[in-house]
GROMACS .gro file of N, CA, C and O in nm:
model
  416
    1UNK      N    1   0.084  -0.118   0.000
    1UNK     CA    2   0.000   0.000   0.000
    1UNK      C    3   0.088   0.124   0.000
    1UNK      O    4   0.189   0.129   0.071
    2UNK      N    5   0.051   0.225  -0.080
    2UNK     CA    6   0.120   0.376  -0.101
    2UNK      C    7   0.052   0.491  -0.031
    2UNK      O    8  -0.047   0.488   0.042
    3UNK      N    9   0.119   0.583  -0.066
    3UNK     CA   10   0.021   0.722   0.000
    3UNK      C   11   0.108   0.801  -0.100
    3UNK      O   12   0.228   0.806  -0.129
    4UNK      N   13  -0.026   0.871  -0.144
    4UNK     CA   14  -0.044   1.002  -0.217
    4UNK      C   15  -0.035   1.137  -0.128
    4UNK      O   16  -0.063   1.154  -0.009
    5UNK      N   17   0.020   1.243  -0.243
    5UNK     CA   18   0.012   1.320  -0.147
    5UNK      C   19  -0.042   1.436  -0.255
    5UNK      O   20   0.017   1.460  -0.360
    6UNK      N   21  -0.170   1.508  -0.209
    6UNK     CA   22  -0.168   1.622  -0.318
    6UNK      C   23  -0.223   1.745  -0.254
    6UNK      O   24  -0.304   1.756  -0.162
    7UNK      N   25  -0.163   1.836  -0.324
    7UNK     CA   26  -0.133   2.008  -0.254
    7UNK      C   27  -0.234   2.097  -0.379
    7UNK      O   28  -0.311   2.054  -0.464
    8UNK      N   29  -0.200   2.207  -0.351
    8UNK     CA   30  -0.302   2.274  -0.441
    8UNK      C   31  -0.227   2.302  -0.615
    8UNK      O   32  -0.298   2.329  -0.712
    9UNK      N   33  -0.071   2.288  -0.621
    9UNK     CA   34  -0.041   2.273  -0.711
    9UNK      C   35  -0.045   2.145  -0.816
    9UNK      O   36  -0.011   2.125  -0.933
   10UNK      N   37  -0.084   2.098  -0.747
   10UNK     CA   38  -0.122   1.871  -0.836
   10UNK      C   39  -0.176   1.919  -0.973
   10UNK      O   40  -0.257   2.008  -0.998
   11UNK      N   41  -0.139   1.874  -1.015
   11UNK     CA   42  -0.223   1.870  -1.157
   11UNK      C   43  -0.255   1.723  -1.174
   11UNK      O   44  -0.162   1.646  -1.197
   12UNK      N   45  -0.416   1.664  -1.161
   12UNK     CA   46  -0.465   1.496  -1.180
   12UNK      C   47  -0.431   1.492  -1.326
   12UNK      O   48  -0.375   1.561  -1.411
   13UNK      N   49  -0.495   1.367  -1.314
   13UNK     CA   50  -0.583   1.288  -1.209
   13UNK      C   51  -0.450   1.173  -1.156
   13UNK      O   52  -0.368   1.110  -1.222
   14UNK      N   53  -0.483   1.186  -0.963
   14UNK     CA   54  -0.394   1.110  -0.928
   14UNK      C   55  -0.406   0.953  -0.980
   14UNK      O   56  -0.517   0.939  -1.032
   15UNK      N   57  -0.331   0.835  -0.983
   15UNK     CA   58  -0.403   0.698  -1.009
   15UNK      C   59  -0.335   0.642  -0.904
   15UNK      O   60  -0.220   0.673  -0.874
   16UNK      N   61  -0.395   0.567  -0.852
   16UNK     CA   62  -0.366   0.489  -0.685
   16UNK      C   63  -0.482   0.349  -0.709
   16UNK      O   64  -0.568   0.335  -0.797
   17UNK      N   65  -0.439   0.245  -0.574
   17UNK     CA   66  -0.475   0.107  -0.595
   17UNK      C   67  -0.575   0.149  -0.490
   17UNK      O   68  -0.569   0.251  -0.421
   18UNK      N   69  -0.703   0.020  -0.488
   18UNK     CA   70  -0.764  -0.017  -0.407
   18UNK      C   71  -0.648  -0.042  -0.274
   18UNK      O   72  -0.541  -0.089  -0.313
   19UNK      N   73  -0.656  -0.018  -0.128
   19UNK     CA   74  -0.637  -0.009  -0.037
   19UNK      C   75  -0.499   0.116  -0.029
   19UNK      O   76  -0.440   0.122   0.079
   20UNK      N   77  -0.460   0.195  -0.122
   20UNK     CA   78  -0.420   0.286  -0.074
   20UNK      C   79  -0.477   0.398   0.000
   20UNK      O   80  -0.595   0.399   0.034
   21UNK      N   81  -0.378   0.513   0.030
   21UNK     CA   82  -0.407   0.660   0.108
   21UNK      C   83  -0.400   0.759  -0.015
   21UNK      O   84  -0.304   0.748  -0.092
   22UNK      N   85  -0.483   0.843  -0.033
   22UNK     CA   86  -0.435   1.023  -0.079
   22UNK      C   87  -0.482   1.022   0.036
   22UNK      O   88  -0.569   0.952   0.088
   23UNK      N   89  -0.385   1.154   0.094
   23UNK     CA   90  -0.375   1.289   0.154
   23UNK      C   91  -0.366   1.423   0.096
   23UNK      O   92  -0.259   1.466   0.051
   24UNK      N   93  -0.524   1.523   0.097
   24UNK     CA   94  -0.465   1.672   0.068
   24UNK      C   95  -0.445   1.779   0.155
   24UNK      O   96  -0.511   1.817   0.252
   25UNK      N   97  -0.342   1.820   0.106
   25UNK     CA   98  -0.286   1.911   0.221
   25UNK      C   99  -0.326   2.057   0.131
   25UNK      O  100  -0.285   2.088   0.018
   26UNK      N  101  -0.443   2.152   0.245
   26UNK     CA  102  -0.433   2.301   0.165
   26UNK      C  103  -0.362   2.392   0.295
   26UNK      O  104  -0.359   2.362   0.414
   27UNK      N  105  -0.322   2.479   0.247
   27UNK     CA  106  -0.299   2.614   0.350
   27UNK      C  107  -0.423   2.648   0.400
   27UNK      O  108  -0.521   2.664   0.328
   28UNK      N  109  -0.424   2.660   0.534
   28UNK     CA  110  -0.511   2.740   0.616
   28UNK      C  111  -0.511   2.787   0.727
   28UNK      O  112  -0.475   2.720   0.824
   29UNK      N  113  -0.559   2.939   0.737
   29UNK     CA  114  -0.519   2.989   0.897
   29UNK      C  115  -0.715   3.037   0.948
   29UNK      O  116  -0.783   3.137   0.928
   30UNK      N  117  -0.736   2.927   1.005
   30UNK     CA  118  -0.879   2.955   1.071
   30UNK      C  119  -0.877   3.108   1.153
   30UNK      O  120  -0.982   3.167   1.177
   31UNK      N  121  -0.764   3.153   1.185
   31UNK     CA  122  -0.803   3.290   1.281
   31UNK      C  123  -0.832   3.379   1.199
   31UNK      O  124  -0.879   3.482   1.247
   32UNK      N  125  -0.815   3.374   1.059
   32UNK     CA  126  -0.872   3.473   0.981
   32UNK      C  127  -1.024   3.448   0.946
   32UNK      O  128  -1.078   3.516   0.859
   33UNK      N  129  -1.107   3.328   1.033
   33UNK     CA  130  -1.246   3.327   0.959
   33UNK      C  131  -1.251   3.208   0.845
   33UNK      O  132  -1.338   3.121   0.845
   34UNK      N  133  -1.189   3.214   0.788
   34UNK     CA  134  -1.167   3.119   0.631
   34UNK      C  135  -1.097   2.959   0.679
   34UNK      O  136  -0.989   2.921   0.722
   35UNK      N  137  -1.221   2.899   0.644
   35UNK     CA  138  -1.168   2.738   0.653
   35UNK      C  139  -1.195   2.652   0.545
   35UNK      O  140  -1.289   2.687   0.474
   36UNK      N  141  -1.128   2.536   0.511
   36UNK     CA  142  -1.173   2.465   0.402
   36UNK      C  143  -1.286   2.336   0.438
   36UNK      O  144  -1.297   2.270   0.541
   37UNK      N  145  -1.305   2.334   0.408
   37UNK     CA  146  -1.434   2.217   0.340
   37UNK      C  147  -1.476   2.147   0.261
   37UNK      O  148  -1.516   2.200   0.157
   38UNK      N  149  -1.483   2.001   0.276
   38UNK     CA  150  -1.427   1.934   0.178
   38UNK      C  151  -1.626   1.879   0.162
   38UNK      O  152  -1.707   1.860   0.252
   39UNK      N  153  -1.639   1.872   0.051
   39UNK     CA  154  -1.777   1.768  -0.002
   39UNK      C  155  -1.800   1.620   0.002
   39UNK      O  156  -1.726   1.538  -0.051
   40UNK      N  157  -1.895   1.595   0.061
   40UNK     CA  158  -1.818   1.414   0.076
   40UNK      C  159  -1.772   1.371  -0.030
   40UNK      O  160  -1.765   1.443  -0.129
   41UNK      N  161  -1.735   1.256  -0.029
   41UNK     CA  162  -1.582   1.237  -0.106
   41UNK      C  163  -1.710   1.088  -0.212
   41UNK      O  164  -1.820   1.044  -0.176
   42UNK      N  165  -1.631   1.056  -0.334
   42UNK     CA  166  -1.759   0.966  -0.405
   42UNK      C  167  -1.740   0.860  -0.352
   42UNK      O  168  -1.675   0.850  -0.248
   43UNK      N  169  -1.806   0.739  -0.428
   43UNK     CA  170  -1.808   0.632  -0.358
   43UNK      C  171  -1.638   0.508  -0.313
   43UNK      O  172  -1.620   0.432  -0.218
   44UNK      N  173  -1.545   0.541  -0.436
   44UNK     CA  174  -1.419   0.474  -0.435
   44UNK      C  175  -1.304   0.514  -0.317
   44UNK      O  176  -1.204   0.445  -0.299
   45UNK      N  177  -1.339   0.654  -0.227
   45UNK     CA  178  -1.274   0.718  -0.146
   45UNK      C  179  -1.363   0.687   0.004
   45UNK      O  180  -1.484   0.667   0.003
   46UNK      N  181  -1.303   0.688   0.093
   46UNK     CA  182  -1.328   0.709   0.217
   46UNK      C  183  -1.215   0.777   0.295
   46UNK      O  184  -1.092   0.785   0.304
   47UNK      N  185  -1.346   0.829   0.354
   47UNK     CA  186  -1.233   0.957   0.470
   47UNK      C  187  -1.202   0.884   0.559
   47UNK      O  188  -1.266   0.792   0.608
   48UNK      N  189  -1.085   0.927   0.590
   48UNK     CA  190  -1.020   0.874   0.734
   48UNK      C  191  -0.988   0.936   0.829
   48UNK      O  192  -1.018   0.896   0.942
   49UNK      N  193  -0.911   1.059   0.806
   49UNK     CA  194  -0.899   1.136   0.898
   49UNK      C  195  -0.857   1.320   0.850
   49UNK      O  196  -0.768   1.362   0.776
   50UNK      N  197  -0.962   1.394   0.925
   50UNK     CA  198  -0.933   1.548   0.904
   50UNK      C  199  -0.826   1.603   0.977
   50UNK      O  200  -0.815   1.527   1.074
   51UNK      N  201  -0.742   1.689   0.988
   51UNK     CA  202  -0.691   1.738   1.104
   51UNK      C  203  -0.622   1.873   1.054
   51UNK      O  204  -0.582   1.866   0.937
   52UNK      N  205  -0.606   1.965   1.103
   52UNK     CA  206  -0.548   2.094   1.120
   52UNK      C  207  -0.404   2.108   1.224
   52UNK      O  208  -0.397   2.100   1.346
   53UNK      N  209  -0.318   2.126   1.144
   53UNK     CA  210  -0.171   2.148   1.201
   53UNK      C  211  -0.111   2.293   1.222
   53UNK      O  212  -0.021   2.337   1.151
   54UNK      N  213  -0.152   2.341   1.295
   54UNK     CA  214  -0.082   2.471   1.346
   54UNK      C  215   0.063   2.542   1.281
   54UNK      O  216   0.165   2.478   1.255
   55UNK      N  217   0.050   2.658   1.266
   55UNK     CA  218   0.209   2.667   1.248
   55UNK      C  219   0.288   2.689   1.393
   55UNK      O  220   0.229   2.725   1.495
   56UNK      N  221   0.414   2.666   1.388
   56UNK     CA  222   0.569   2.632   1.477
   56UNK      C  223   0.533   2.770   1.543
   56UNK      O  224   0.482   2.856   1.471
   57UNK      N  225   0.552   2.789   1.652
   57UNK     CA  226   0.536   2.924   1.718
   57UNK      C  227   0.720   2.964   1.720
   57UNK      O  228   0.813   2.894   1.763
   58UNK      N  229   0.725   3.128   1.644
   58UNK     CA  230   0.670   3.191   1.677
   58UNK      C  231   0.538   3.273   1.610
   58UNK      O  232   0.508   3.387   1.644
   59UNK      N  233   0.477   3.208   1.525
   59UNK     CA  234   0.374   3.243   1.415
   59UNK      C  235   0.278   3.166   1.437
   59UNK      O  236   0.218   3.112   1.345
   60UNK      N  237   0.242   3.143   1.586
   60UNK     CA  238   0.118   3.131   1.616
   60UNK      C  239  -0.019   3.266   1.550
   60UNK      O  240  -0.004   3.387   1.570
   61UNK      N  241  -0.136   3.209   1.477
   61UNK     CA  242  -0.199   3.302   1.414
   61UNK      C  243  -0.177   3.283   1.302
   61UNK      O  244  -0.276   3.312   1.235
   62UNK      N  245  -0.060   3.232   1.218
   62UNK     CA  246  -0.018   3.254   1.097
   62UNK      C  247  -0.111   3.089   1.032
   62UNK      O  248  -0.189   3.018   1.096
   63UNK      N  249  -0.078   3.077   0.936
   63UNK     CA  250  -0.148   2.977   0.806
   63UNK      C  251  -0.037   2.869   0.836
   63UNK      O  252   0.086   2.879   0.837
   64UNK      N  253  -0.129   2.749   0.864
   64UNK     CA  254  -0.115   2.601   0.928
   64UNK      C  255  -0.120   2.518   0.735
   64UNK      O  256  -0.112   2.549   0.616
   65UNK      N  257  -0.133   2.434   0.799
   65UNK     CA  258  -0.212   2.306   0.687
   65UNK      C  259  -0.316   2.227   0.755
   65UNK      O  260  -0.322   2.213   0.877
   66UNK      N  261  -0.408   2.171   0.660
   66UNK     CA  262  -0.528   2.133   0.697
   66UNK      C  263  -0.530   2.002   0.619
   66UNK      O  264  -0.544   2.025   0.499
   67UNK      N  265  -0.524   1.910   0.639
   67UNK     CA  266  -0.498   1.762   0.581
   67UNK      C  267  -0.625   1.657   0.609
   67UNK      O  268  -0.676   1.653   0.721
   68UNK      N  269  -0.660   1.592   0.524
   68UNK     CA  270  -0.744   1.530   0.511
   68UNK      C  271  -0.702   1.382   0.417
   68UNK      O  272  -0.656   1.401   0.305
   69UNK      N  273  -0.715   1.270   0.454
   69UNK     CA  274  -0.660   1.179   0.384
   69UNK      C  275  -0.794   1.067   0.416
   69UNK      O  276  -0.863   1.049   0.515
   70UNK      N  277  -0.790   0.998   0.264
   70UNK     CA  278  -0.858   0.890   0.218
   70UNK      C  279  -0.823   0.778   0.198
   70UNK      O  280  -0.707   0.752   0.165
   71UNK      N  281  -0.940   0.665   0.218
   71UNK     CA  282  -0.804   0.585   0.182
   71UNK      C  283  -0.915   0.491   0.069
   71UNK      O  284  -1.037   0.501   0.085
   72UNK      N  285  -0.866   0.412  -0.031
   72UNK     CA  286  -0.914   0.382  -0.151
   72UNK      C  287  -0.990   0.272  -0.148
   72UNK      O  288  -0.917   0.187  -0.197
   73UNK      N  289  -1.079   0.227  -0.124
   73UNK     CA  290  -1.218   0.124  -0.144
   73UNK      C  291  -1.259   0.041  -0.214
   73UNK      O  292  -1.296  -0.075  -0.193
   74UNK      N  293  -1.250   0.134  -0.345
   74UNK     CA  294  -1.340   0.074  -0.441
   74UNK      C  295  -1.279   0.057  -0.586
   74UNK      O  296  -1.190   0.141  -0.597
   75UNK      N  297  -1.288  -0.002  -0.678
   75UNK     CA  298  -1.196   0.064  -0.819
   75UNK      C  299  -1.308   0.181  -0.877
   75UNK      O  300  -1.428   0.157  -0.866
   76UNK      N  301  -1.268   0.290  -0.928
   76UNK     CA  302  -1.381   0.368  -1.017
   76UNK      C  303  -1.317   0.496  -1.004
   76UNK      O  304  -1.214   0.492  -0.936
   77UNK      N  305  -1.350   0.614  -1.053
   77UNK     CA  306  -1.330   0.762  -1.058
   77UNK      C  307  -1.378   0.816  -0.965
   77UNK      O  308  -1.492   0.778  -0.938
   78UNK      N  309  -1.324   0.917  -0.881
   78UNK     CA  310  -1.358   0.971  -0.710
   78UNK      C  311  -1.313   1.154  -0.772
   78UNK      O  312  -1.216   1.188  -0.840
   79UNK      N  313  -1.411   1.227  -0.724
   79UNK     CA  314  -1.383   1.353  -0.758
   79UNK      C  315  -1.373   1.431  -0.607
   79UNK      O  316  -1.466   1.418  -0.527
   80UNK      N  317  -1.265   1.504  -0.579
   80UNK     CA  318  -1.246   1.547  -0.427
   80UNK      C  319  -1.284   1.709  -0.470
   80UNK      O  320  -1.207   1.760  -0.551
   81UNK      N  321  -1.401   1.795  -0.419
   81UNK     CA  322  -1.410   1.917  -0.407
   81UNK      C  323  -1.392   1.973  -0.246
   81UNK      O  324  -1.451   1.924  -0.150
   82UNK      N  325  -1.318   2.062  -0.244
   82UNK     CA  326  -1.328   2.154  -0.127
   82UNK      C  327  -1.309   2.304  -0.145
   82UNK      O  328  -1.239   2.358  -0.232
   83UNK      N  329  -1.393   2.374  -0.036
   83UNK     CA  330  -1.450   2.486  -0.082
   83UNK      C  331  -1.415   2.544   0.047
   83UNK      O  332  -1.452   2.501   0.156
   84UNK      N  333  -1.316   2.678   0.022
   84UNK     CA  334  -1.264   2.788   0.126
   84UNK      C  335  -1.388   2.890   0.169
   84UNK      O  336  -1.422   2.983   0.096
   85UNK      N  337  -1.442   2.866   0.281
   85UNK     CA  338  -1.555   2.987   0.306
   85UNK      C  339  -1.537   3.008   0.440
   85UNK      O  340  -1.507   2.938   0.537
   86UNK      N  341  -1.583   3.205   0.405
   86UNK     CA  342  -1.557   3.247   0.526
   86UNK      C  343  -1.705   3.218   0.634
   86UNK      O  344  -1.820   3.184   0.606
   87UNK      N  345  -1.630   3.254   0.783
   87UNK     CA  346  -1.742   3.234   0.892
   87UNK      C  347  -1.902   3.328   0.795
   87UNK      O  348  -1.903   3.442   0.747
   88UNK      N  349  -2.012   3.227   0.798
   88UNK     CA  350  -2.115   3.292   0.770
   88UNK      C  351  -2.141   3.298   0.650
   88UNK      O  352  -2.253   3.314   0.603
   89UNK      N  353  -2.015   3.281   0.577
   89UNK     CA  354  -2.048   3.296   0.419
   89UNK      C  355  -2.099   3.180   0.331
   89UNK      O  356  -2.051   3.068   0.310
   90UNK      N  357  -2.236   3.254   0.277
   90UNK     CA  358  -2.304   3.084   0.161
   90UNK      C  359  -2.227   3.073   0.079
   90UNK      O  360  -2.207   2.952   0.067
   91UNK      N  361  -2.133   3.160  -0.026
   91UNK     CA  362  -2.096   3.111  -0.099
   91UNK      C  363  -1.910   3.123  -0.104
   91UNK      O  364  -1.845   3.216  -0.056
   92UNK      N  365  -1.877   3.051  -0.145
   92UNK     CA  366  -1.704   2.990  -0.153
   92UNK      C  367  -1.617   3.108  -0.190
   92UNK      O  368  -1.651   3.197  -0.268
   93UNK      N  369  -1.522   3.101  -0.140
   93UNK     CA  370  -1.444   3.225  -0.154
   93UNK      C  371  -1.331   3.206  -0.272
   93UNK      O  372  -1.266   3.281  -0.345
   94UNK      N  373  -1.350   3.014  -0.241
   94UNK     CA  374  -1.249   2.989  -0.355
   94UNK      C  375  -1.303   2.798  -0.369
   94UNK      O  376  -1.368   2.760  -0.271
   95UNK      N  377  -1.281   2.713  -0.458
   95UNK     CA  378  -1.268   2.596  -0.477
   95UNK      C  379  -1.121   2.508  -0.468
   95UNK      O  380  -1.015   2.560  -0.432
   96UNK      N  381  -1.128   2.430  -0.489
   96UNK     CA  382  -0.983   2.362  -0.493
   96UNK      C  383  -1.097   2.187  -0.519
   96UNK      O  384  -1.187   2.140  -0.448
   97UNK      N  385  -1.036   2.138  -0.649
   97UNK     CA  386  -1.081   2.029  -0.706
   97UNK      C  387  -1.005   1.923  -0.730
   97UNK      O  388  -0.921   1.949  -0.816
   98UNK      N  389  -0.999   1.803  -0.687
   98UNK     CA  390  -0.884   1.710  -0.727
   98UNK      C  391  -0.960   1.555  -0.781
   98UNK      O  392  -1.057   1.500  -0.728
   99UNK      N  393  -0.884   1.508  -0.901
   99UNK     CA  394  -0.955   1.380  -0.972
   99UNK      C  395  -0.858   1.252  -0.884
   99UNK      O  396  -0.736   1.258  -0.867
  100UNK      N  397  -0.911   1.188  -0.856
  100UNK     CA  398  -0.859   1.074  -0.862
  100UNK      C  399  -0.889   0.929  -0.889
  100UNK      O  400  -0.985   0.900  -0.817
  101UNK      N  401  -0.848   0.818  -0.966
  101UNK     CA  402  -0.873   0.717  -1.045
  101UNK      C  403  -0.777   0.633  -0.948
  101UNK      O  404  -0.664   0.661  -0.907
  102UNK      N  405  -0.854   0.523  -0.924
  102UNK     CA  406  -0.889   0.413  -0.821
  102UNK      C  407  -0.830   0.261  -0.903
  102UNK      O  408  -0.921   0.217  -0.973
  103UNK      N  409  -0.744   0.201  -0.908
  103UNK     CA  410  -0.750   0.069  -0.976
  103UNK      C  411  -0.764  -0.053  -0.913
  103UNK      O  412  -0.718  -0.032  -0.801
  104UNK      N  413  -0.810  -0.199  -0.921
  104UNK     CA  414  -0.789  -0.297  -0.864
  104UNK      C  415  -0.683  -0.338  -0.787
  104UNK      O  416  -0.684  -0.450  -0.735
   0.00000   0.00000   0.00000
């Protein structure tokens, strides 16, 4: 089993096996309001785990990473959307879209 790793520069579609990991890692600093959000993920992906990593103090306040990793299920095409919105806000401040293709 492998692990993927994709950032906001990836250009897909990743291709990974049934029982691997992607992990995406975006920039984010929640004290400004603005967090990411990811759409559930399709049927070949399952989430495993969210988590938010702080930055090294002395830049406490400053823009962390926010990681979210899947791990692979099914064989088929899995489309990952997540959407930067601020506190309160309906609509997205920004997208971030990633393909990924699932094999036996």
């Amino acid at each position: 089993m492998s692990e993927t790793l994709l950032t906001e520069n990836e250009a897909g579609p990743a291709r990974v096996r049934v029982g691997d990991t992607v992990t995406v890692r975006l920039d984010e600093a929640p004290t400004t309001g603005f967090r990411w959000n990811v759409e559930p993920s399709d049927p070949p992906l399952r989430l495993e785990s969210d988590r938010f990593e702080p930055p090294p103090p002395p830049l406490l306040g400053g823009s962390g990473s926010h990681s979210w990793t899947f791990r692979a299920v099914a064989h088929g095409a899995a489309r990952l959307v997540f959407a930067l919105s601020g506190r309160g806000s309906a609509t997205p401040e920004r997208t971030q879209e990633f393909r990924v293709e699932v094999a036996p």
